[in-house]
């Protein structure tokens, strides 16, 4: 008898899982893009402007030259034997590639590595963390991953599913689960809700305070924690995203101290998503890693289990497609670490180009290196341009009636609030859509601009938002702003109460 696989008999956890960053609006945008190709002139715009996803190079951001030179040489070491490379590659990229290859067994980027990643690269990353924080880091605490997403998956797998021999799609469909809670900020990047849903855990929300620039208030976290506990949920961990996605805030240092003390007092693991650590656009805020905050408080390994995530997808490097990242885990007992290692080894290893890039972003060229001046110019140019783009979009949103927008202090997004007229809310209801999804769909159909409705990230009930990236190339920003304004004013006039 043939096996019957139908939506009705799939694992309900898979059906529950949502990921709006590539959801309905984006699928519709892709359809419209095809229509523009097959029937040019059939829509009121001539291109789709993707402001939905933090994928900088897809919108024209150039990769950092030094990083790509090293990658190219590592992947094709034959080049290192050729004299011509001296005129094509910088001296420090050549020496870095040689140094990296020497640390790879067999000098082969096509070979599996140690399950945690190549030891020499982890040493480099640990040294980078040490110099960033002023506190020591250890290569044994680093797990290199294919971007930050699997790192989180890996961890959640460990704590919720108790080691589910990792995780083929079909296994995912079949595994039933437990009831353990994770505190997650709302609004949040939907990797967290999706992953918790997939593994069948309980998402315990805490709300960021929009009126204080998306501040994280310990009093609210505590209230939510107690509420969840009173319902019998065993809350295991607190997720903090700093700088924030989708909200763009950078936590104040004092606030970070309070968060760390809270986690220690409540016996929570701190999951610190720090993938936007290089994306800061204001002078009055700095990135401080939670590792540094924990150590500055004098806390040792035994005081607080901490997982910190970094990725090559973000920052000024934006190497999303290379799938590199790491998690640094501290404060876990040896037997637990063994289990985390076991799960990592089921995946064999992360891809080697991503591993190399992770080591490069944590140890870029230094003053005195041949590439330093060009590297710095590329990096500063990208960050300065992102800062200008964030400011222009924020100002433009704030000039519109019915929109208020907090400052993008960091990350790659603005998350403006929409005050929609009742008639628009009713029209959305009639169309069976959340009001912000209705707005985003209309925006797409009139302008080609793709944003993600706030409902995809979670928001205070009864409020409506959308997330707009700051990533379109700078010369496109004025057109985006003017198209947006025309749409918004027409929409508000159409549904005026
Ligand atoms: N953590 C946060 C806060 C993110 O925003 C992302 C990606 C990730 C982790 C995972 O990234 P990688 O797996 O590529 O390292 N951000 C998505 C987003 O909101 N837009 O683009 C992707």
Coordinates of C-alpha atoms and ligand atoms in Angstrom, one line a residue:
X1 CA 0.0 0.0 0.0
X2 CA 1.3 3.4 -0.9
X3 CA 2.0 5.7 2.0
X4 CA -0.4 8.6 2.2
X5 CA 1.1 12.0 3.0
X6 CA -1.3 14.8 3.2
X7 CA -1.3 18.1 5.0
X8 CA -3.8 16.7 7.5
X9 CA -1.4 14.0 8.7
X10 CA 1.8 16.1 8.9
X11 CA 3.2 17.1 12.2
X12 CA 1.0 19.9 13.4
X13 CA 4.1 21.7 14.7
X14 CA 5.2 22.2 11.1
X15 CA 1.8 23.6 10.1
X16 CA 2.0 26.0 13.1
X17 CA 5.4 27.4 12.1
X18 CA 5.3 30.8 10.4
X19 CA 8.1 32.9 8.8
X20 CA 6.8 36.2 7.5
X21 CA 10.1 37.5 6.3
X22 CA 9.5 35.2 3.3
X23 CA 5.7 34.9 3.7
X24 CA 2.6 35.7 1.6
X25 CA 3.5 39.3 0.6
X26 CA 6.9 38.2 -0.7
X27 CA 5.4 35.3 -2.6
X28 CA 3.0 37.8 -4.2
X29 CA 5.9 40.1 -5.0
X30 CA 7.7 37.4 -6.8
X31 CA 4.6 36.7 -8.9
X32 CA 4.4 40.4 -9.7
X33 CA 8.0 40.4 -10.7
X34 CA 7.4 37.6 -13.2
X35 CA 4.4 39.6 -14.5
X36 CA 6.7 42.6 -15.1
X37 CA 9.0 40.4 -17.1
X38 CA 6.4 38.7 -19.2
X39 CA 4.1 41.7 -19.6
X40 CA 6.1 44.9 -19.2
X41 CA 4.0 48.0 -18.5
X42 CA 1.1 46.0 -17.0
X43 CA 1.6 47.3 -13.5
X44 CA 1.8 50.8 -12.1
X45 CA 5.5 50.4 -11.4
X46 CA 8.5 49.0 -13.3
X47 CA 10.4 47.2 -10.6
X48 CA 9.9 45.4 -7.3
X49 CA 11.7 47.1 -4.4
X50 CA 12.6 44.4 -1.9
X51 CA 12.6 46.0 1.6
X52 CA 11.5 42.8 3.3
X53 CA 14.7 41.0 4.0
X54 CA 18.1 41.8 5.5
X55 CA 20.0 40.5 2.5
X56 CA 22.4 43.3 1.5
X57 CA 24.2 41.9 -1.4
X58 CA 21.0 41.0 -3.2
X59 CA 20.4 44.7 -3.4
X60 CA 23.8 45.6 -4.7
X61 CA 26.0 45.9 -1.6
X62 CA 29.5 44.9 -2.6
X63 CA 31.5 42.3 -0.6
X64 CA 34.5 43.4 1.2
X65 CA 37.5 42.9 -1.1
X66 CA 39.9 41.4 1.5
X67 CA 37.5 38.8 2.6
X68 CA 36.8 37.6 -0.9
X69 CA 40.5 37.6 -1.8
X70 CA 41.3 35.3 1.1
X71 CA 38.3 33.1 0.2
X72 CA 39.3 32.8 -3.4
X73 CA 42.9 31.8 -2.5
X74 CA 41.8 29.3 0.0
X75 CA 39.4 27.7 -2.4
X76 CA 41.9 27.5 -5.2
X77 CA 45.3 27.2 -3.6
X78 CA 46.9 26.6 -7.0
X79 CA 46.8 30.3 -7.4
X80 CA 49.3 30.7 -4.5
X81 CA 51.9 29.0 -6.7
X82 CA 51.5 31.6 -9.5
X83 CA 53.6 34.7 -9.7
X84 CA 50.8 36.8 -11.2
X85 CA 48.8 36.7 -7.9
X86 CA 51.1 39.3 -6.5
X87 CA 49.6 41.9 -8.9
X88 CA 46.1 40.7 -8.3
X89 CA 45.9 40.0 -4.6
X90 CA 47.1 42.0 -1.6
X91 CA 50.1 40.7 0.3
X92 CA 48.1 40.3 3.5
X93 CA 45.3 38.3 1.8
X94 CA 48.0 36.0 0.4
X95 CA 49.6 35.5 3.8
X96 CA 46.2 35.1 5.5
X97 CA 45.1 32.5 3.0
X98 CA 48.4 30.5 3.5
X99 CA 47.9 30.8 7.3
X100 CA 44.3 29.5 7.1
X101 CA 45.2 26.7 4.7
X102 CA 48.0 25.6 7.0
X103 CA 45.4 25.2 9.8
X104 CA 43.1 23.0 7.7
X105 CA 44.0 19.3 7.8
X106 CA 44.9 18.4 4.2
X107 CA 44.7 22.1 3.3
X108 CA 41.4 21.1 1.7
X109 CA 38.4 23.4 1.8
X110 CA 36.5 20.5 0.3
X111 CA 36.9 18.2 3.3
X112 CA 34.7 17.8 6.4
X113 CA 36.1 19.6 9.4
X114 CA 35.9 19.0 13.1
X115 CA 32.2 19.2 14.1
X116 CA 32.7 22.5 15.9
X117 CA 34.7 23.9 13.0
X118 CA 38.4 24.1 12.2
X119 CA 40.4 24.6 15.3
X120 CA 42.7 27.3 13.9
X121 CA 39.7 29.3 12.8
X122 CA 38.1 29.0 16.2
X123 CA 41.4 30.1 17.8
X124 CA 41.2 33.2 15.6
X125 CA 37.6 33.9 16.5
X126 CA 38.4 33.4 20.2
X127 CA 41.2 36.0 19.9
X128 CA 38.8 38.3 18.1
X129 CA 36.3 38.0 20.9
X130 CA 39.0 38.6 23.5
X131 CA 40.1 41.8 21.8
X132 CA 36.5 43.0 21.3
X133 CA 35.5 42.3 25.0
X134 CA 38.7 42.6 27.0
X135 CA 37.9 39.2 28.6
X136 CA 39.3 35.9 27.5
X137 CA 37.5 33.6 25.1
X138 CA 38.2 29.9 24.4
X139 CA 38.2 28.1 21.1
X140 CA 36.5 25.1 22.7
X141 CA 33.5 27.3 23.4
X142 CA 33.0 28.2 19.8
X143 CA 30.7 26.2 17.5
X144 CA 30.9 27.3 13.9
X145 CA 27.6 27.0 12.1
X146 CA 26.0 27.7 8.7
X147 CA 24.8 31.2 9.7
X148 CA 23.3 31.9 13.1
X149 CA 20.0 30.2 12.4
X150 CA 21.3 26.6 12.8
X151 CA 23.1 27.6 16.0
X152 CA 19.8 28.6 17.6
X153 CA 18.1 25.5 16.2
X154 CA 20.8 23.4 17.6
X155 CA 20.4 24.9 21.0
X156 CA 16.6 24.7 21.1
X157 CA 16.8 21.1 19.9
X158 CA 19.0 20.3 22.9
X159 CA 16.9 21.9 25.5
X160 CA 13.5 21.2 24.3
X161 CA 13.7 17.9 22.5
X162 CA 16.3 16.2 24.5
X163 CA 18.5 15.3 21.6
X164 CA 16.4 14.3 18.7
X165 CA 18.9 12.7 16.4
X166 CA 19.1 15.7 14.3
X167 CA 16.7 16.6 12.4
X168 CA 15.7 15.5 8.9
X169 CA 12.6 17.0 7.5
X170 CA 10.8 13.7 7.9
X171 CA 12.0 13.4 11.5
X172 CA 10.7 16.9 12.1
X173 CA 7.4 15.9 10.7
X174 CA 7.1 13.0 13.1
X175 CA 8.6 14.1 16.4
X176 CA 6.1 14.9 19.2
X177 CA 7.2 17.1 22.0
X178 CA 7.5 18.6 25.4
X179 CA 6.4 21.7 27.1
X180 CA 9.2 24.1 27.9
X181 CA 9.1 27.8 27.6
X182 CA 11.5 30.4 26.1
X183 CA 11.1 34.1 26.8
X184 CA 11.2 36.0 23.5
X185 CA 10.9 39.7 22.8
X186 CA 7.8 40.9 21.0
X187 CA 8.3 42.2 18.3
X188 CA 10.8 39.5 17.5
X189 CA 12.7 38.0 14.5
X190 CA 10.4 35.1 13.6
X191 CA 13.3 32.5 13.6
X192 CA 12.5 32.3 17.3
X193 CA 8.8 31.8 17.1
X194 CA 9.2 29.5 14.1
X195 CA 11.8 27.3 15.8
X196 CA 9.9 27.1 19.1
X197 CA 6.7 26.2 17.2
X198 CA 8.6 23.5 15.2
X199 CA 9.9 21.9 18.3
X200 CA 6.7 22.2 20.1
X201 CA 7.8 24.4 23.0
X202 CA 6.0 27.4 24.5
X203 CA 6.9 30.9 23.4
X204 CA 6.7 33.2 26.5
X205 CA 6.4 36.7 25.1
X206 CA 7.8 39.9 26.8
X207 CA 6.9 43.2 25.2
X208 CA 9.5 45.8 24.2
X209 CA 8.3 49.3 25.0
X210 CA 7.8 51.3 21.8
X211 CA 7.4 54.6 23.7
X212 CA 10.9 54.3 25.1
X213 CA 12.5 53.5 21.8
X214 CA 11.8 49.7 22.1
X215 CA 13.2 49.5 25.6
X216 CA 13.5 46.1 27.3
X217 CA 11.8 46.5 30.7
X218 CA 12.8 43.9 33.3
X219 CA 9.5 44.5 35.2
X220 CA 7.5 43.2 32.1
X221 CA 9.9 40.3 31.6
X222 CA 9.4 39.3 35.3
X223 CA 5.6 39.6 35.0
X224 CA 5.6 37.4 31.9
X225 CA 7.9 34.9 33.6
X226 CA 5.8 34.6 36.7
X227 CA 2.6 34.4 34.6
X228 CA 4.1 31.5 32.6
X229 CA 5.4 29.7 35.7
X230 CA 1.9 30.0 37.2
X231 CA 0.6 28.1 34.2
X232 CA 3.1 25.3 34.8
X233 CA 5.5 26.3 32.1
X234 CA 9.1 25.6 32.9
X235 CA 10.8 28.7 31.5
X236 CA 14.3 27.7 30.4
X237 CA 15.8 30.7 28.6
X238 CA 15.6 34.4 27.7
X239 CA 16.3 35.5 24.2
X240 CA 17.7 39.0 23.7
X241 CA 18.3 40.4 20.2
X242 CA 20.8 43.3 20.4
X243 CA 20.8 45.4 18.2
X244 CA 17.2 44.5 17.7
X245 CA 15.4 43.0 14.8
X246 CA 12.8 44.2 13.7
X247 CA 13.0 47.1 16.1
X248 CA 16.5 48.5 15.5
X249 CA 17.2 49.6 19.1
X250 CA 20.6 49.2 20.7
X251 CA 20.4 48.2 24.4
X252 CA 21.9 50.6 27.0
X253 CA 24.7 49.1 28.9
X254 CA 22.9 49.6 32.2
X255 CA 19.9 47.7 30.9
X256 CA 22.2 44.8 29.9
X257 CA 23.5 44.6 33.4
X258 CA 20.0 44.3 34.7
X259 CA 19.2 41.6 32.2
X260 CA 22.2 39.5 33.2
X261 CA 21.4 39.8 36.9
X262 CA 17.8 38.9 36.2
X263 CA 18.8 35.8 34.3
X264 CA 21.2 34.7 37.0
X265 CA 18.6 35.3 39.8
X266 CA 15.9 33.4 37.9
X267 CA 18.1 30.6 36.7
X268 CA 17.6 31.3 33.0
X269 CA 19.9 30.6 30.1
X270 CA 20.7 33.9 28.2
X271 CA 20.5 33.5 24.5
X272 CA 22.1 36.6 23.1
X273 CA 21.5 37.2 19.4
X274 CA 24.3 39.6 18.6
X275 CA 24.4 39.2 14.8
X276 CA 24.0 43.0 14.3
X277 CA 27.0 43.9 16.5
X278 CA 28.7 45.9 13.7
X279 CA 25.4 47.7 12.6
X280 CA 25.3 50.8 14.9
X281 CA 24.2 54.2 13.5
X282 CA 24.2 56.5 16.4
X283 CA 27.0 58.1 18.3
X284 CA 25.5 57.8 21.8
X285 CA 25.2 54.0 21.8
X286 CA 27.8 51.3 21.5
X287 CA 27.6 47.6 21.2
X288 CA 28.6 45.6 24.3
X289 CA 28.5 41.9 24.1
X290 CA 26.7 40.1 26.8
X291 CA 29.8 38.0 27.4
X292 CA 31.6 41.2 28.4
X293 CA 28.7 42.4 30.6
X294 CA 28.6 39.0 32.4
X295 CA 32.4 39.1 33.0
X296 CA 32.3 42.8 34.0
X297 CA 29.9 41.8 36.7
X298 CA 32.5 39.4 38.0
X299 CA 30.3 36.4 37.1
X300 CA 32.1 33.2 36.2
X301 CA 31.1 30.2 34.2
X302 CA 29.1 28.8 37.0
X303 CA 26.9 31.8 37.4
X304 CA 25.2 32.0 34.1
X305 CA 24.8 29.8 31.0
X306 CA 25.2 32.1 28.0
X307 CA 25.0 31.5 24.3
X308 CA 26.1 34.3 22.0
X309 CA 25.4 34.3 18.3
X310 CA 27.3 36.0 15.5
X311 CA 26.9 35.7 11.8
X312 CA 28.7 36.7 8.6
X313 CA 25.3 37.6 7.1
X314 CA 25.0 41.0 8.8
X315 CA 27.4 43.8 9.8
X316 CA 29.1 45.7 6.9
X317 CA 30.0 42.3 5.4
X318 CA 26.5 41.1 4.5
X319 CA 27.7 37.7 3.3
X320 CA 24.3 36.0 3.8
X321 CA 24.7 33.4 1.0
X322 CA 28.0 32.2 2.4
X323 CA 26.2 30.8 5.5
X324 CA 28.8 31.4 8.2
X325 CA 28.4 32.1 11.9
X326 CA 29.3 30.9 15.3
X327 CA 27.8 30.4 18.7
X328 CA 30.0 30.9 21.8
X329 CA 28.7 28.9 24.7
X330 CA 29.8 29.5 28.2
X331 CA 28.5 28.4 31.6
X332 CA 27.4 24.8 30.6
X333 CA 28.6 21.7 32.4
X334 CA 30.8 19.2 30.7
X335 CA 28.1 16.6 30.2
X336 CA 25.7 19.2 28.6
X337 CA 28.5 20.4 26.3
X338 CA 29.1 16.8 25.3
X339 CA 25.4 16.6 24.2
X340 CA 25.6 19.9 22.3
X341 CA 28.8 18.5 20.6
X342 CA 27.0 15.3 19.8
X343 CA 24.1 17.1 18.1
X344 CA 26.6 19.3 16.2
X345 CA 28.4 16.2 15.0
X346 CA 25.2 14.7 13.6
X347 CA 25.5 17.6 11.0
X348 CA 29.1 16.7 10.5
X349 CA 30.3 20.3 10.1
X350 CA 29.3 23.6 8.8
X351 CA 30.5 24.7 5.3
X352 CA 34.2 25.7 5.2
X353 CA 33.8 29.0 3.3
X354 CA 31.4 30.2 6.0
X355 CA 33.9 29.1 8.6
X356 CA 36.7 31.0 7.0
X357 CA 34.6 34.1 6.6
X358 CA 33.6 33.9 10.3
X359 CA 37.3 34.0 11.2
X360 CA 37.9 36.9 8.9
X361 CA 35.1 39.1 10.2
X362 CA 36.4 38.5 13.7
X363 CA 39.9 39.3 12.6
X364 CA 39.9 41.8 9.8
X365 CA 43.0 43.7 8.5
X366 CA 44.8 45.8 11.1
X367 CA 46.6 49.1 10.8
X368 CA 49.9 48.4 9.0
X369 CA 48.5 45.6 6.8
X370 CA 48.5 46.3 3.1
X371 CA 44.7 46.0 2.8
X372 CA 43.9 48.1 5.8
X373 CA 43.2 51.4 4.1
X374 CA 41.0 49.9 1.4
X375 CA 39.3 47.6 3.9
X376 CA 38.5 50.5 6.2
X377 CA 37.3 52.7 3.4
X378 CA 34.9 49.9 2.3
X379 CA 33.6 49.3 5.8
X380 CA 33.2 52.9 6.8
X381 CA 31.5 53.7 3.4
X382 CA 28.9 50.9 3.9
X383 CA 28.2 51.9 7.5
X384 CA 28.0 55.6 6.7
X385 CA 25.6 54.9 3.8
X386 CA 23.4 52.7 6.0
X387 CA 23.3 55.5 8.6
X388 CA 22.1 58.0 6.0
X389 CA 19.6 55.6 4.5
X390 CA 18.2 54.8 8.0
X391 CA 17.9 58.5 8.8
X392 CA 16.2 59.4 5.5
X393 CA 13.6 56.7 5.7
X394 CA 12.9 57.4 9.4
X395 CA 12.4 61.1 8.7
X396 CA 10.2 60.4 5.7
X397 CA 8.0 58.0 7.7
X398 CA 7.7 60.5 10.6
X399 CA 6.5 63.2 8.2
X400 CA 3.4 61.2 7.2
X401 CA 0.1 61.5 9.1
X402 CA -0.7 58.1 10.6
X403 CA 2.9 56.9 10.9
X404 CA 5.3 57.2 13.8
X405 CA 8.8 55.7 13.6
X406 CA 11.4 55.2 16.3
X407 CA 15.0 55.8 15.4
X408 CA 17.0 53.0 13.9
X409 CA 19.9 53.0 16.3
X410 CA 21.2 49.7 14.8
X411 CA 20.5 46.6 12.8
X412 CA 19.0 46.9 9.3
X413 CA 15.4 47.8 9.9
X414 CA 12.8 50.4 10.8
X415 CA 9.6 49.3 12.4
X416 CA 7.1 52.1 12.1
X417 CA 3.7 52.1 13.7
X418 CA 0.6 52.7 11.6
X419 CA -2.5 54.4 13.0
X420 CA -5.1 53.1 10.6
X421 CA -8.6 54.5 10.2
X422 CA -11.4 52.2 11.3
X423 CA -12.6 51.9 7.7
X424 CA -9.3 50.4 6.7
X425 CA -9.4 48.0 9.6
X426 CA -12.9 46.9 8.5
X427 CA -11.8 46.5 4.9
X428 CA -8.9 44.3 6.1
X429 CA -11.3 42.2 8.1
X430 CA -13.6 41.8 5.1
X431 CA -10.5 40.7 3.1
X432 CA -9.7 38.2 5.9
X433 CA -6.3 39.9 6.6
X434 CA -4.6 41.6 9.5
X435 CA -4.8 45.3 9.0
X436 CA -1.1 45.7 8.6
X437 CA -0.9 42.8 6.1
X438 CA -3.8 44.5 4.2
X439 CA -1.8 47.7 4.1
X440 CA 1.4 46.0 3.0
X441 CA -0.4 44.2 0.2
X442 CA -1.9 47.4 -1.1
X443 CA 1.5 49.1 -0.8
X444 CA 3.0 46.3 -2.9
X445 CA 0.3 46.4 -5.5
X446 CA 0.5 50.2 -5.9
X447 CA 4.2 50.8 -5.7
X448 CA 6.2 47.5 -5.9
X449 CA 7.6 48.2 -2.5
X450 CA 7.8 45.0 -0.3
X451 CA 7.6 45.3 3.4
X452 CA 6.7 42.8 6.1
X453 CA 3.6 43.4 8.1
X454 CA 4.2 43.8 11.9
X455 CA 1.9 40.9 12.6
X456 CA 4.7 38.6 11.3
X457 CA 6.9 39.7 14.2
X458 CA 4.3 40.1 16.9
X459 CA 3.2 43.4 18.4
X460 CA 1.0 44.7 21.2
X461 CA -2.5 43.6 20.3
X462 CA -4.4 46.3 18.6
X463 CA -1.3 48.1 17.3
X464 CA -0.1 47.8 13.6
X465 CA 3.3 48.1 12.2
X466 CA 5.4 47.1 9.2
X467 CA 9.1 46.4 8.9
X468 CA 11.1 48.1 6.2
X469 CA 14.8 47.4 5.6
X470 CA 17.2 50.2 5.1
X471 CA 19.1 48.2 2.5
X472 CA 18.0 49.4 -1.0
X473 CA 20.9 51.3 -2.6
X474 CA 21.1 54.9 -1.6
X475 CA 20.2 56.3 -5.0
X476 CA 16.9 54.4 -4.8
X477 CA 15.8 55.8 -1.5
X478 CA 14.3 59.1 -2.8
X479 CA 12.1 57.2 -5.2
X480 CA 11.0 54.8 -2.5
X481 CA 10.2 57.7 -0.2
X482 CA 8.1 59.5 -2.8
X483 CA 6.3 56.4 -4.0
X484 CA 5.6 55.5 -0.4
X485 CA 4.2 59.0 0.4
X486 CA 1.9 59.0 -2.6
X487 CA 0.5 55.6 -1.7
X488 CA 0.1 56.3 2.0
X489 CA -1.7 59.6 1.5
X490 CA -4.1 58.0 -1.1
X491 CA -4.7 55.0 1.3
X492 CA -5.5 57.2 4.2
X493 CA -7.8 59.4 2.1
X494 CA -9.6 56.3 0.7
X495 CA -10.3 55.0 4.2
X496 CA -10.8 58.3 6.0
X497 CA -13.3 57.9 8.9
Ligands
LIG1 N1 19.3 36.5 14.2 C1 18.7 37.6 13.7 C2 18.3 38.7 14.7 C3 18.5 37.8 12.4 O1 18.0 39.0 12.0 C4 18.9 36.8 11.5 C5 18.6 36.9 10.0 C6 19.5 35.7 12.0 C7 19.7 35.5 13.3 C8 20.0 34.5 11.1 O2 20.8 34.9 10.1 P1 21.8 33.9 9.5 O3 21.3 32.5 9.6 O4 21.9 34.3 8.0 O5 23.1 34.1 10.2 N2 17.8 38.0 9.6 C9 16.7 37.7 8.7 C10 15.9 38.9 8.5 O6 15.1 39.4 9.4 N3 16.0 39.4 7.3 O7 16.9 38.7 6.6 C11 17.2 37.5 7.3

